[in-house]
């Protein structure tokens, strides 16, 4: 009788032969705790020890070659403890000089007539090999003829120890590796079986074999990642424990008619998508993307209205207080005709006010609560939270969103972002969300003209400010944030502020930075909003969402320090009214991509196009920095190189999760167990 197969995850790495207690500690630093972790510790490249002949190698190449020692070793000492050993070696019928540096121990092994394999750099002119590694066939040649894995190592873990230990683990526990992909997919893509793949990624027979192993393991990694998202999504739909918002279309029509503008077709389309989801019995999880100024706020306002009219409450969570206050103002204005009660909750609301507000919220006197992170505190309790909207999603962690979500039984969630990405990317990267996109901007907007200017031409910048100010318009001057030193940033902004004050004694110049108190910030934003301040010098605190339609000039200092999407966001602060607007990038970029970014900004003011070019410049890997997207750090897969695989894996995972069989058949019990272990189901029973 076989003992039941132990799971590799439950075998501590210590149980592998050769792993002592101190070594185990060292392995922990690499995130290796279990046998599974060790087997999944893949090499990042290989060293080629395959035998070649002298005729096929070029000067300067690294080779592994077999020969016979024909001359006694000669030692030359130089410097302190340094030595050079040479020995004439016969290779392919020629006499070659083998050279070792600082390997005194090798001397006694170099006996006349002994066979040896040498690995090193070939110098064709001197007929010489500088040896980095050698083996003697009479002692066994473990490396010769192979591709040797190269692992990321350090501390007390050496390359050769890691090789030996992983090899040992493969021999000892390799048979426990089980296929974890559905058979039909293994067949469809002719994937290497898992056991083979794990073995061959560590020890490929040849490069093609290594690639085959990698192909299989990359697919596995991406498929399992997508399966989690897709299963979560299906589960959510099957559970159907969301709120069915019964929305009277007439109320929505009336509200739309009360707006000072007509909704664009794109807005109408996404409103319909959102309302259709809200009527469903499962909880909505939808991403709303649209360029800056596309008009996402009013879409959110309609969705929140629908939730309230269906008898529930809504929450709108934004990343900054300035933005929260602005949303508070615009929603209160939009809702004037509806009788909806809005309230603002931020960190700077006084304790007394906060208490009243929380009581009102719990009693259902407040319909829509707008605020910052303050919304996710424990004592914020809704009577019946039906819809959560978060704005500028990349600034919130997935965790914060899910805490907010848990404040209702299973509220609908709408996530808004102004960093639009192509649809295929979006549905792939945010695999558990539905995606709505506002493509067109409201009509009648005059495109923003963007100019790139060198620091030496600041006079032209002053000229721009003068011209706009004389026409009654206003300007932003943005100073970059230097991560390491907030103090320096602030100083930088203050210097700019002083200089502009001197330059324009007749204008009111304002200053806004992160070190100011909330009430100071509010005051200055209000003054800018009321055109009491004409020129606002600010660090990036204004980046998100600020809406001052009379501002027509955006000047970005040291623009090369900003990423493309951030530049585009900043630029979106102007061009919000009926006047022509300008964006001036002051920059002397030192790198090619820096110049490229300035060029992209001058070429287009379409956020999707900016995102596309950004993606081109950086590649999806960087574009989806884990911080921004919530994408996991893949072990093997590379978001840039393997993006096509990710798309395929997503389709396969979605298809599988949609099959009834997946949720019931024994065939998929292993995959379901894996999902359960990853807490995809948050304690719910599956079968
Ligand atoms: P964003 O998508 O960047 O959040 P906003 O919702 O702040 O954009 O909208 C930008 C501006 O456009 C606001 O002043 C808003 O009132 C206005 N707006 C929204 N929709 C329309 C529309 N259909 N027609 C004209 N103006 C609109
Ligand atoms: Mg907005």
XYZ file of C-alpha atoms and ligand atoms in Angstrom:
715
model
C 0.000 0.000 0.000
C 1.180 3.423 -0.844
C 1.103 6.033 1.826
C -1.145 8.883 0.774
C 0.789 11.393 -1.292
C 2.078 14.169 0.915
C 1.577 17.645 -0.408
C 4.719 19.525 -1.311
C 3.364 22.610 0.364
C 3.222 20.843 3.680
C 6.807 19.565 3.579
C 9.169 21.991 5.284
C 12.290 22.626 3.266
C 14.294 21.288 6.196
C 13.267 17.764 5.235
C 15.304 17.908 2.083
C 18.633 16.193 2.482
C 21.417 18.701 2.949
C 19.281 21.480 4.404
C 20.534 22.173 7.925
C 18.808 24.443 10.415
C 21.076 27.428 9.612
C 20.646 26.845 5.885
C 16.887 26.684 6.379
C 17.018 30.118 8.006
C 18.999 31.455 5.080
C 16.452 30.042 2.637
C 13.678 31.907 4.406
C 15.293 35.125 3.259
C 14.509 33.990 -0.289
C 10.905 33.240 0.570
C 11.614 29.506 0.576
C 9.839 27.680 3.390
C 8.499 24.502 1.874
C 9.650 21.867 -0.597
C 7.242 23.420 -3.037
C 8.856 26.843 -2.652
C 12.233 25.318 -3.362
C 11.084 23.442 -6.454
C 9.460 26.646 -7.650
C 12.652 28.593 -7.167
C 13.420 28.802 -10.855
C 16.766 29.718 -12.436
C 16.907 33.042 -14.238
C 19.405 31.768 -16.815
C 21.638 28.826 -17.673
C 25.340 28.302 -18.057
C 26.194 26.326 -21.120
C 28.566 23.404 -20.483
C 27.767 21.574 -23.673
C 30.880 20.184 -25.335
C 32.061 21.804 -28.500
C 35.051 21.473 -30.770
C 37.662 24.136 -31.386
C 36.691 24.465 -35.025
C 33.247 25.787 -34.198
C 34.143 28.458 -31.645
C 35.073 32.041 -32.353
C 37.649 34.123 -30.626
C 36.406 35.438 -27.285
C 33.569 32.934 -26.891
C 32.951 30.924 -23.771
C 33.396 27.213 -24.431
C 33.422 23.833 -22.769
C 35.876 21.482 -24.378
C 37.528 18.137 -23.733
C 41.303 17.598 -23.761
C 44.273 15.740 -22.351
C 46.992 17.321 -20.233
C 50.316 17.230 -22.086
C 52.552 19.573 -20.102
C 53.478 19.921 -16.438
C 51.716 22.811 -14.730
C 53.759 25.987 -14.419
C 53.116 28.477 -11.651
C 53.790 32.181 -11.848
C 53.228 34.224 -8.712
C 52.405 37.868 -8.828
C 51.229 40.217 -6.131
C 50.160 39.061 -2.733
C 48.627 35.586 -2.787
C 48.045 35.774 -6.520
C 49.098 33.023 -8.835
C 48.709 31.988 -12.427
C 48.892 28.336 -13.408
C 49.324 27.233 -17.001
C 49.307 23.770 -18.518
C 49.659 22.663 -22.117
C 46.588 20.679 -23.092
C 45.891 18.728 -26.258
C 42.527 19.562 -27.743
C 41.275 18.288 -31.084
C 44.862 17.417 -32.023
C 46.221 20.872 -31.189
C 48.231 22.123 -28.241
C 46.394 24.763 -26.290
C 47.443 26.650 -23.159
C 45.005 26.355 -20.290
C 45.256 29.189 -17.773
C 43.963 29.285 -14.200
C 44.088 32.311 -11.959
C 44.330 31.891 -8.197
C 43.427 28.213 -8.119
C 46.483 26.729 -6.494
C 44.535 23.634 -5.503
C 44.270 22.612 -9.165
C 48.011 22.231 -9.593
C 48.317 18.756 -8.082
C 45.425 17.475 -10.146
C 47.026 18.361 -13.448
C 48.794 15.095 -14.163
C 50.311 14.300 -17.520
C 48.002 12.274 -19.723
C 44.913 12.933 -17.580
C 41.652 13.796 -19.345
C 40.066 17.081 -18.465
C 37.118 19.218 -19.536
C 37.735 22.913 -19.520
C 35.178 25.677 -19.470
C 36.378 29.175 -20.130
C 37.059 31.936 -22.563
C 38.769 31.041 -25.835
C 41.575 33.244 -27.147
C 42.166 32.118 -30.732
C 45.306 34.199 -31.311
C 47.169 32.955 -28.285
C 45.598 29.488 -28.552
C 44.662 29.837 -24.918
C 41.702 29.143 -22.648
C 41.193 31.144 -19.479
C 39.537 28.525 -17.327
C 36.611 29.328 -15.061
C 35.591 25.756 -14.396
C 37.129 22.332 -14.981
C 36.145 18.715 -14.428
C 38.014 15.411 -14.657
C 36.134 12.591 -16.413
C 37.846 10.008 -14.162
C 36.130 11.698 -11.215
C 32.764 12.092 -12.946
C 31.533 15.071 -14.887
C 28.342 16.468 -13.464
C 28.342 19.693 -15.423
C 30.048 18.785 -18.652
C 27.564 18.457 -21.466
C 24.729 20.172 -19.570
C 23.021 23.494 -19.180
C 23.534 24.464 -15.562
C 20.848 26.536 -13.866
C 21.851 29.889 -12.431
C 19.791 30.925 -9.419
C 19.582 34.185 -7.633
C 21.597 33.490 -4.475
C 23.370 35.386 -1.737
C 24.218 35.391 1.948
C 25.295 31.927 3.021
C 23.709 30.315 -0.014
C 26.131 29.684 -2.844
C 25.305 28.844 -6.415
C 26.673 25.330 -6.159
C 24.856 24.631 -2.890
C 21.588 25.824 -4.390
C 22.104 23.676 -7.469
C 22.886 20.624 -5.388
C 19.970 21.153 -3.039
C 17.373 21.733 -5.722
C 18.691 18.729 -7.601
C 18.319 16.737 -4.406
C 14.777 18.025 -3.909
C 13.871 17.025 -7.451
C 15.152 13.512 -6.898
C 13.666 13.150 -3.454
C 10.292 14.764 -4.053
C 9.899 15.250 -7.795
C 7.458 12.308 -8.025
C 5.066 14.231 -5.784
C 4.633 16.941 -8.400
C 1.155 16.582 -9.804
C -0.495 17.896 -12.903
C -2.606 20.893 -11.916
C -3.894 22.069 -15.272
C -7.033 20.658 -16.874
C -6.134 17.873 -19.235
C -7.888 19.475 -22.204
C -5.676 22.557 -21.910
C -2.482 20.539 -21.612
C -3.509 18.796 -24.787
C -4.736 21.892 -26.592
C -1.426 23.730 -26.205
C 0.747 20.602 -26.156
C 2.120 21.653 -22.798
C 4.868 19.749 -21.074
C 3.436 17.775 -18.151
C 4.063 19.524 -14.872
C 6.529 17.038 -13.437
C 8.664 17.193 -16.566
C 8.401 20.948 -16.772
C 9.622 21.535 -13.232
C 12.477 19.119 -13.777
C 13.460 20.597 -17.115
C 13.251 24.207 -16.095
C 15.990 23.401 -13.589
C 17.842 20.988 -15.846
C 16.997 21.359 -19.509
C 18.474 18.863 -21.942
C 18.924 21.676 -24.410
C 17.669 25.264 -24.772
C 14.548 24.169 -26.623
C 13.668 21.860 -23.804
C 14.144 24.712 -21.319
C 11.876 26.914 -23.402
C 9.221 24.219 -23.499
C 9.359 23.971 -19.728
C 9.154 27.719 -19.353
C 6.241 27.947 -21.783
C 4.290 25.441 -19.744
C 5.057 27.070 -16.397
C 4.300 30.588 -17.606
C 0.969 29.430 -18.923
C 0.282 27.658 -15.634
C 1.119 30.732 -13.611
C -1.047 33.052 -15.694
C -3.899 30.596 -16.021
C -4.095 30.014 -12.283
C -3.964 33.767 -11.659
C -6.788 34.337 -14.114
C -8.764 31.414 -12.793
C -8.844 33.075 -9.391
C -10.254 36.257 -10.878
C -12.712 34.486 -13.134
C -13.857 32.057 -10.467
C -14.360 34.932 -8.071
C -16.433 36.683 -10.673
C -18.551 33.625 -11.436
C -18.953 32.855 -7.763
C -20.201 36.358 -7.183
C -22.741 35.926 -9.950
C -23.864 32.512 -8.820
C -24.198 33.579 -5.227
C -26.497 36.335 -6.403
C -26.607 37.891 -2.968
C -26.307 41.421 -4.278
C -28.921 44.113 -4.063
C -31.464 44.271 -6.850
C -31.781 47.995 -7.349
C -35.250 48.606 -8.734
C -34.627 51.772 -10.662
C -37.470 53.711 -12.240
C -36.150 54.847 -15.643
C -38.403 57.882 -15.453
C -36.497 59.216 -12.440
C -33.222 58.882 -14.307
C -34.695 60.600 -17.364
C -35.956 63.497 -15.268
C -32.625 63.897 -13.561
C -30.776 63.855 -16.887
C -33.164 66.506 -18.166
C -32.341 68.721 -15.185
C -28.628 68.794 -16.030
C -27.176 71.969 -17.565
C -25.932 69.895 -20.505
C -27.018 66.904 -22.497
C -25.297 63.615 -21.744
C -23.015 62.445 -24.509
C -23.803 59.164 -26.226
C -20.806 57.639 -24.491
C -22.140 58.728 -21.096
C -25.591 57.342 -21.892
C -24.081 54.035 -22.919
C -22.091 53.575 -19.716
C -25.031 54.732 -17.579
C -27.092 51.973 -19.171
C -24.381 49.401 -18.561
C -24.140 50.414 -14.925
C -27.888 50.502 -14.308
C -28.290 47.114 -15.984
C -25.730 45.685 -13.549
C -27.390 47.359 -10.598
C -30.678 45.678 -11.440
C -29.025 42.259 -11.351
C -29.125 40.102 -8.239
C -25.322 39.852 -8.092
C -23.039 42.567 -6.788
C -21.679 44.797 -9.525
C -17.932 45.058 -9.844
C -17.386 47.474 -12.679
C -14.524 49.662 -13.797
C -15.503 52.956 -15.388
C -12.679 54.424 -17.387
C -12.637 57.664 -19.248
C -10.191 60.389 -20.056
C -9.871 63.398 -17.775
C -12.796 65.666 -18.427
C -14.824 62.897 -20.050
C -17.584 63.509 -17.512
C -17.381 60.576 -15.147
C -18.683 62.494 -12.140
C -22.167 62.929 -13.531
C -22.257 59.236 -14.415
C -21.393 58.424 -10.813
C -24.046 60.888 -9.667
C -26.682 59.060 -11.699
C -25.652 55.654 -10.355
C -25.756 56.973 -6.785
C -29.143 58.533 -7.400
C -30.416 55.210 -8.672
C -29.227 53.429 -5.534
C -30.900 56.017 -3.307
C -34.150 55.987 -5.246
C -34.156 52.211 -4.909
C -34.158 52.672 -1.155
C -30.473 52.437 -0.290
C -27.489 54.681 0.374
C -24.413 55.475 -1.650
C -20.793 56.223 -0.852
C -18.234 58.047 -2.949
C -14.649 57.564 -1.875
C -11.835 59.699 -3.270
C -8.129 59.899 -2.490
C -7.762 63.503 -1.314
C -9.696 65.970 0.827
C -9.587 68.607 -1.885
C -11.234 66.222 -4.271
C -13.778 65.104 -1.670
C -14.800 68.689 -1.078
C -15.051 69.364 -4.755
C -17.225 66.319 -5.327
C -19.327 67.398 -2.377
C -19.900 70.781 -3.999
C -20.684 69.440 -7.457
C -22.919 66.593 -6.275
C -24.848 68.896 -3.956
C -25.416 71.212 -6.907
C -26.415 68.390 -9.263
C -28.770 66.954 -6.653
C -30.563 70.243 -5.918
C -33.659 69.109 -7.811
C -33.692 65.615 -6.310
C -33.974 66.218 -2.596
C -31.047 63.868 -1.926
C -29.098 64.439 1.288
C -25.343 64.518 0.825
C -22.684 64.682 3.537
C -18.929 65.022 3.634
C -16.693 62.917 5.857
C -12.963 63.560 5.923
C -10.272 63.443 8.554
C -10.765 67.104 9.331
C -14.456 66.992 10.180
C -14.817 67.970 13.855
C -15.600 65.271 16.378
C -19.042 66.671 17.163
C -20.033 67.032 13.561
C -18.733 63.589 12.886
C -20.866 62.096 15.641
C -24.017 63.717 14.285
C -23.128 62.651 10.807
C -22.559 59.020 11.790
C -25.867 58.927 13.642
C -27.635 60.345 10.599
C -25.923 57.826 8.389
C -27.009 54.931 10.520
C -30.581 56.169 10.601
C -30.598 56.625 6.855
C -30.969 60.412 6.977
C -27.934 60.762 4.759
C -28.342 59.409 1.254
C -24.903 59.864 -0.220
C -21.734 60.040 1.840
C -18.691 61.560 0.179
C -15.224 61.353 1.634
C -11.698 60.105 1.859
C -10.224 57.102 3.647
C -12.229 58.321 6.623
C -15.143 56.368 5.105
C -13.571 53.021 5.876
C -13.250 53.487 9.615
C -15.019 50.927 11.764
C -17.599 53.240 13.279
C -18.898 54.404 9.913
C -22.101 52.387 9.688
C -24.682 52.721 6.965
C -28.329 51.875 7.327
C -28.224 50.217 3.931
C -25.248 50.732 1.667
C -26.256 49.911 -1.887
C -23.499 51.378 -4.040
C -19.875 52.233 -3.489
C -18.137 54.455 -6.013
C -14.395 54.987 -5.802
C -12.728 57.664 -7.892
C -9.222 57.455 -9.323
C -8.939 53.830 -8.353
C -5.208 53.456 -8.748
C -4.713 55.453 -5.616
C -6.583 53.012 -3.451
C -5.315 49.610 -2.523
C -7.521 46.650 -3.257
C -7.829 46.226 0.495
C -9.305 49.619 1.153
C -11.864 49.041 -1.538
C -12.850 45.701 -0.133
C -13.226 47.082 3.396
C -15.600 49.710 2.081
C -17.435 47.048 0.185
C -18.006 45.021 3.313
C -19.862 47.922 4.897
C -22.975 46.812 3.097
C -24.385 43.292 2.778
C -23.029 43.082 -0.750
C -23.132 46.527 -2.301
C -22.523 47.259 -5.961
C -19.097 48.664 -6.647
C -18.168 51.126 -9.345
C -14.510 51.992 -9.699
C -13.591 55.056 -11.729
C -10.232 55.736 -13.279
C -8.889 58.488 -15.461
C -5.913 56.448 -16.533
C -7.624 54.733 -19.402
C -6.034 51.699 -20.961
C -6.993 49.751 -24.069
C -9.937 47.495 -23.437
C -8.140 44.219 -23.971
C -5.536 45.272 -21.453
C -8.178 46.373 -19.008
C -10.242 43.211 -19.050
C -7.090 41.181 -18.787
C -5.435 43.082 -16.008
C -8.636 43.636 -14.061
C -10.004 40.222 -14.881
C -12.598 40.198 -12.126
C -14.210 43.445 -13.238
C -16.551 44.402 -16.036
C -15.254 47.385 -17.945
C -17.174 50.452 -19.136
C -15.387 53.033 -21.188
C -16.289 56.629 -22.024
C -14.506 57.196 -25.296
C -15.616 60.634 -26.422
C -15.406 63.876 -24.516
C -18.306 66.347 -24.386
C -18.616 68.287 -27.611
C -17.456 71.846 -27.981
C -14.247 71.387 -26.038
C -11.316 73.136 -27.625
C -8.301 70.837 -27.710
C -5.528 71.850 -25.324
C -2.389 73.082 -27.071
C 0.757 71.692 -25.552
C 4.203 73.267 -25.878
C 7.537 72.010 -24.685
C 9.953 74.724 -23.618
C 13.508 74.654 -22.227
C 14.313 76.205 -18.876
C 16.328 78.885 -20.633
C 13.114 80.191 -22.179
C 11.252 80.987 -18.977
C 10.605 84.487 -20.378
C 8.188 82.965 -22.845
C 6.452 81.212 -19.986
C 6.042 84.529 -18.159
C 4.676 85.976 -21.395
C 2.047 83.244 -21.513
C 0.982 83.937 -17.949
C 0.738 87.647 -18.665
C -1.386 87.089 -21.750
C -3.848 84.738 -20.052
C -4.085 86.900 -16.935
C -4.788 89.982 -19.029
C -7.607 88.064 -20.701
C -9.071 87.353 -17.245
C -7.958 83.719 -17.140
C -5.932 81.831 -14.514
C -2.838 79.623 -14.446
C -1.423 76.654 -12.544
C 2.324 76.298 -12.066
C 3.172 72.758 -10.960
C 6.454 71.941 -9.248
C 7.437 68.303 -9.157
C 7.567 66.076 -6.168
C 11.005 64.778 -5.394
C 10.207 61.633 -3.465
C 13.224 61.674 -1.176
C 12.651 65.095 0.210
C 9.295 66.667 0.748
C 11.085 69.568 2.374
C 13.036 70.275 -0.794
C 9.867 70.126 -2.881
C 8.156 72.578 -0.701
C 11.191 74.862 -0.848
C 11.205 74.509 -4.596
C 7.558 75.535 -4.779
C 8.137 78.442 -2.386
C 11.035 79.734 -4.512
C 8.857 79.573 -7.584
C 6.091 81.344 -5.738
C 8.415 84.178 -4.629
C 9.807 84.571 -8.125
C 6.354 84.785 -9.691
C 5.214 87.299 -7.100
C 8.136 89.527 -8.048
C 7.492 89.011 -11.730
C 3.788 89.841 -11.469
C 3.333 92.385 -8.668
C -0.139 93.232 -9.968
C -1.419 89.649 -9.815
C -2.363 87.590 -6.830
C -0.147 84.505 -6.669
C -1.128 81.595 -4.411
C 0.795 78.658 -3.007
C -0.442 75.137 -2.336
C 1.654 72.271 -1.017
C 1.426 69.114 1.039
C 2.786 70.653 4.242
C -0.145 73.040 4.584
C -3.074 72.290 6.859
C -6.347 71.270 5.311
C -7.996 74.564 6.080
C -5.091 76.452 4.530
C -5.404 74.303 1.427
C -9.163 74.804 1.288
C -8.796 78.518 1.619
C -6.354 78.786 -1.239
C -8.357 76.422 -3.475
C -11.467 78.416 -2.785
C -9.655 81.664 -3.584
C -8.442 80.137 -6.847
C -11.922 78.851 -7.628
C -13.308 82.371 -7.101
C -10.551 83.950 -9.231
C -9.196 85.862 -6.254
C -5.907 84.142 -7.008
C -4.774 84.235 -10.617
C -1.638 82.128 -10.497
C -1.537 79.020 -8.324
C 1.871 77.519 -7.601
C 1.402 73.963 -6.397
C 3.119 70.675 -5.850
C 1.244 67.704 -7.293
C -1.552 67.964 -4.728
C -3.758 69.388 -7.468
C -3.204 66.406 -9.669
C -6.462 64.669 -9.110
C -9.765 65.956 -10.238
C -9.691 69.664 -9.420
C -12.200 71.558 -11.543
C -11.672 75.290 -12.130
C -13.050 76.053 -15.598
C -11.568 79.573 -15.766
C -8.027 78.181 -15.520
C -6.602 77.970 -19.030
C -2.890 77.642 -18.494
C -1.057 74.664 -17.033
C 2.657 75.113 -16.574
C 4.572 72.035 -15.480
C 8.091 72.687 -14.221
C 10.749 69.986 -14.655
C 8.180 68.064 -16.611
C 10.644 65.267 -17.353
C 10.250 64.146 -13.760
C 6.646 63.120 -14.342
C 5.370 60.005 -16.033
C 3.156 60.321 -19.082
C -0.094 59.500 -17.372
C 0.653 61.970 -14.594
C 1.468 64.695 -17.126
C -1.770 63.952 -18.894
C -3.691 64.103 -15.619
C -2.163 67.445 -14.774
C -2.918 68.804 -18.211
C -6.527 67.739 -17.726
C -6.909 70.473 -15.061
C -7.252 73.002 -17.895
C -9.458 72.938 -20.960
C -12.543 72.584 -18.773
C -14.335 75.717 -19.854
C -15.186 77.408 -23.126
C -11.801 79.149 -23.508
C -8.794 77.841 -25.414
C -6.286 76.289 -23.042
C -2.565 75.650 -23.023
C -0.150 73.318 -21.358
C 3.499 74.331 -21.120
C 6.053 71.671 -20.284
C 9.263 73.209 -18.983
C 11.884 70.528 -19.318
C 15.420 69.694 -20.359
C 15.128 65.917 -20.480
C 18.422 64.069 -20.438
C 17.148 60.737 -21.680
C 15.647 59.607 -24.952
C 12.438 58.407 -23.259
C 12.220 61.766 -21.477
C 12.267 63.549 -24.835
C 9.864 60.968 -26.207
C 7.398 61.717 -23.415
C 7.486 65.433 -24.174
C 6.877 64.623 -27.833
C 3.883 62.410 -27.034
C 2.372 65.195 -24.944
C 2.767 67.647 -27.819
C 1.341 65.172 -30.335
C -1.910 64.282 -28.652
C -4.279 65.238 -25.874
C -6.283 62.033 -26.091
C -5.782 59.981 -22.931
C -6.195 56.665 -24.709
C -3.537 57.617 -27.204
C -1.264 58.797 -24.390
C -1.812 55.479 -22.627
C -1.071 53.561 -25.812
C 2.198 55.433 -26.344
C 3.051 55.088 -22.677
C 2.559 51.375 -22.984
C 4.807 51.333 -26.029
C 7.509 53.273 -24.236
C 7.432 51.293 -21.048
C 5.975 47.926 -21.947
C 3.037 46.441 -20.054
C 5.267 45.154 -17.270
C 6.203 48.597 -16.153
C 2.917 50.139 -17.151
C 1.141 47.774 -14.787
C 3.520 48.434 -11.945
C 2.116 46.293 -9.173
C 1.298 49.377 -7.156
C -0.993 50.820 -9.774
C -2.873 47.817 -10.919
C -2.916 45.347 -8.087
C -1.226 42.903 -10.424
C 0.723 40.250 -8.592
C 4.430 39.815 -8.927
C 4.716 36.874 -11.248
C 7.459 34.344 -10.601
C 8.191 33.465 -14.160
C 5.780 35.326 -16.382
C 6.805 38.695 -17.712
C 3.909 41.075 -18.289
C 5.640 42.510 -21.345
C 6.907 39.378 -23.043
C 4.068 37.105 -22.038
C 1.156 39.437 -22.450
C -0.332 37.409 -25.275
C -0.285 34.333 -23.047
C -2.068 36.264 -20.327
C -4.864 37.079 -22.748
C -5.221 33.464 -23.830
C -5.075 32.278 -20.232
C -7.827 34.693 -19.335
C -10.130 33.325 -22.021
C -9.421 29.755 -21.006
C -10.002 30.553 -17.343
C -13.242 32.402 -18.050
C -14.488 29.521 -20.148
C -13.668 26.978 -17.481
C -15.184 29.009 -14.647
C -18.398 29.379 -16.646
C -18.791 25.606 -16.969
C -21.062 23.970 -14.441
C -18.673 21.041 -14.404
C -15.921 23.138 -12.964
C -17.904 23.676 -9.787
C -19.040 20.098 -9.274
C -16.901 17.525 -11.091
C -14.184 15.592 -9.261
C -11.896 16.375 -12.175
C -11.523 19.926 -10.911
C -11.441 19.223 -7.199
C -7.731 20.063 -7.093
C -8.207 23.446 -8.705
C -11.151 24.246 -6.460
C -9.101 23.299 -3.432
C -6.374 25.649 -4.621
C -8.851 28.498 -4.975
C -10.291 27.787 -1.560
C -6.822 27.833 -0.063
C -6.205 31.246 -1.601
C -9.358 32.428 0.104
C -10.955 33.353 -3.150
C -14.209 32.272 -1.618
C -13.816 33.985 1.738
C -15.022 31.047 3.721
C -17.976 30.129 1.541
C -18.616 26.484 0.949
C -18.085 25.496 -2.625
C -19.708 22.187 -3.273
P -13.860 63.520 -15.187
O -14.286 62.422 -16.101
O -12.443 63.925 -15.422
O -14.160 63.241 -13.749
P -15.790 65.566 -14.810
O -16.859 64.652 -14.393
O -15.095 66.347 -13.757
O -14.711 64.773 -15.639
O -16.356 66.518 -15.946
C -15.589 67.552 -16.487
C -16.468 68.715 -16.793
O -17.317 68.414 -17.883
C -17.365 69.114 -15.635
O -17.331 70.507 -15.523
C -18.746 68.616 -16.065
O -19.769 69.406 -15.538
C -18.676 68.719 -17.565
N -19.518 67.773 -18.288
C -19.774 66.482 -17.943
N -20.560 65.907 -18.872
C -20.819 66.833 -19.809
C -21.594 66.848 -21.027
N -22.266 65.762 -21.440
N -21.625 67.969 -21.745
C -20.943 69.061 -21.331
N -20.216 69.131 -20.206
C -20.146 68.037 -19.446
Mg -13.123 63.099 -12.027
